[in-house]
Amino acid sequence: MAFEQKDNSGAVFVNDQDTHPDRTGTARIDGTDYWVNGWLRKTADGKPYLSLSFKPKQDKPAASTKPRADDFGDSIPF
């Protein structure tokens, strides 16, 4: 039986490579699947904590929102 992520839950695992993030995983929040990254940090007084970021999973990368030069309809004189 395949693992199915339950809603409003997630899991992160140790990243064994020397690259960051220190933890990686997935979460499902309100029916949307996310990639989860975690970094081990310390507060100013030395207390450890886990800083997290969430990025929605997508079937394909989002299209760039940067305008392309030829979209302006201008002709360049050189």
Coordinates of C-alpha atoms in Angstrom, one line a residue:
M1 CA 0.0 0.0 0.0
A2 CA 1.4 3.4 -1.0
F3 CA 1.8 6.2 1.6
E4 CA -0.8 8.9 1.4
Q5 CA -0.2 12.2 3.1
K6 CA -3.0 13.2 5.5
D7 CA -4.4 16.7 5.3
N8 CA -2.7 19.3 7.5
S9 CA 0.3 17.1 8.2
G10 CA 3.8 16.7 6.9
A11 CA 7.2 15.1 7.5
V12 CA 10.8 16.2 7.1
F13 CA 13.9 14.0 7.0
V14 CA 17.6 14.5 7.4
N15 CA 19.4 15.6 4.3
D16 CA 22.5 13.4 4.2
Q17 CA 24.3 15.6 1.7
D18 CA 26.5 18.5 2.7
T19 CA 24.3 20.9 0.8
H20 CA 21.5 22.9 2.5
P21 CA 18.7 22.5 3.5
D22 CA 19.4 20.4 6.6
R23 CA 15.9 18.7 6.3
T24 CA 13.6 18.1 3.4
G25 CA 10.1 16.7 3.1
T26 CA 6.5 17.2 2.1
A27 CA 3.3 18.5 3.7
R28 CA -0.4 18.7 2.7
I29 CA -2.1 21.8 3.9
D30 CA -5.8 22.4 3.1
G31 CA -5.6 19.9 0.3
T32 CA -2.5 21.5 -1.3
D33 CA 0.8 19.6 -1.5
Y34 CA 4.0 21.4 -0.5
W35 CA 7.7 20.8 -0.6
V36 CA 9.2 21.5 2.9
N37 CA 12.8 22.6 3.6
G38 CA 14.3 23.0 7.0
W39 CA 17.4 24.6 8.3
L40 CA 18.9 24.1 11.8
R41 CA 19.5 27.5 13.4
K42 CA 20.3 29.0 16.7
T43 CA 18.8 32.1 18.4
A44 CA 21.1 34.9 19.7
D45 CA 21.3 33.2 23.1
G46 CA 22.2 29.8 21.5
K47 CA 18.9 28.0 21.6
P48 CA 18.4 25.7 18.6
Y49 CA 15.3 25.8 16.4
L50 CA 14.2 24.6 13.0
S51 CA 13.4 27.3 10.3
L52 CA 11.0 26.0 7.7
S53 CA 10.0 27.1 4.2
F54 CA 7.1 25.8 2.1
K55 CA 6.8 25.7 -1.7
P56 CA 3.7 24.4 -3.5
K57 CA 4.3 21.3 -5.6
Q58 CA 3.4 21.9 -9.3
D59 CA 3.2 19.6 -12.3
K60 CA 5.4 21.9 -14.3
P61 CA 7.4 25.1 -13.5
A62 CA 5.5 28.3 -13.6
A63 CA 6.0 30.5 -16.7
S64 CA 8.2 33.4 -16.3
T65 CA 6.5 36.7 -15.6
K66 CA 9.4 38.7 -17.0
P67 CA 8.4 40.6 -20.2
R68 CA 10.2 39.5 -23.3
A69 CA 11.8 42.2 -25.5
D70 CA 9.8 41.2 -28.6
D71 CA 6.5 41.6 -26.6
F72 CA 6.9 45.4 -26.7
G73 CA 6.4 45.6 -30.4
D74 CA 9.3 48.0 -30.7
S75 CA 11.8 47.7 -33.4
I76 CA 15.5 48.2 -32.5
P77 CA 17.2 50.5 -35.0
F78 CA 20.5 48.5 -34.9

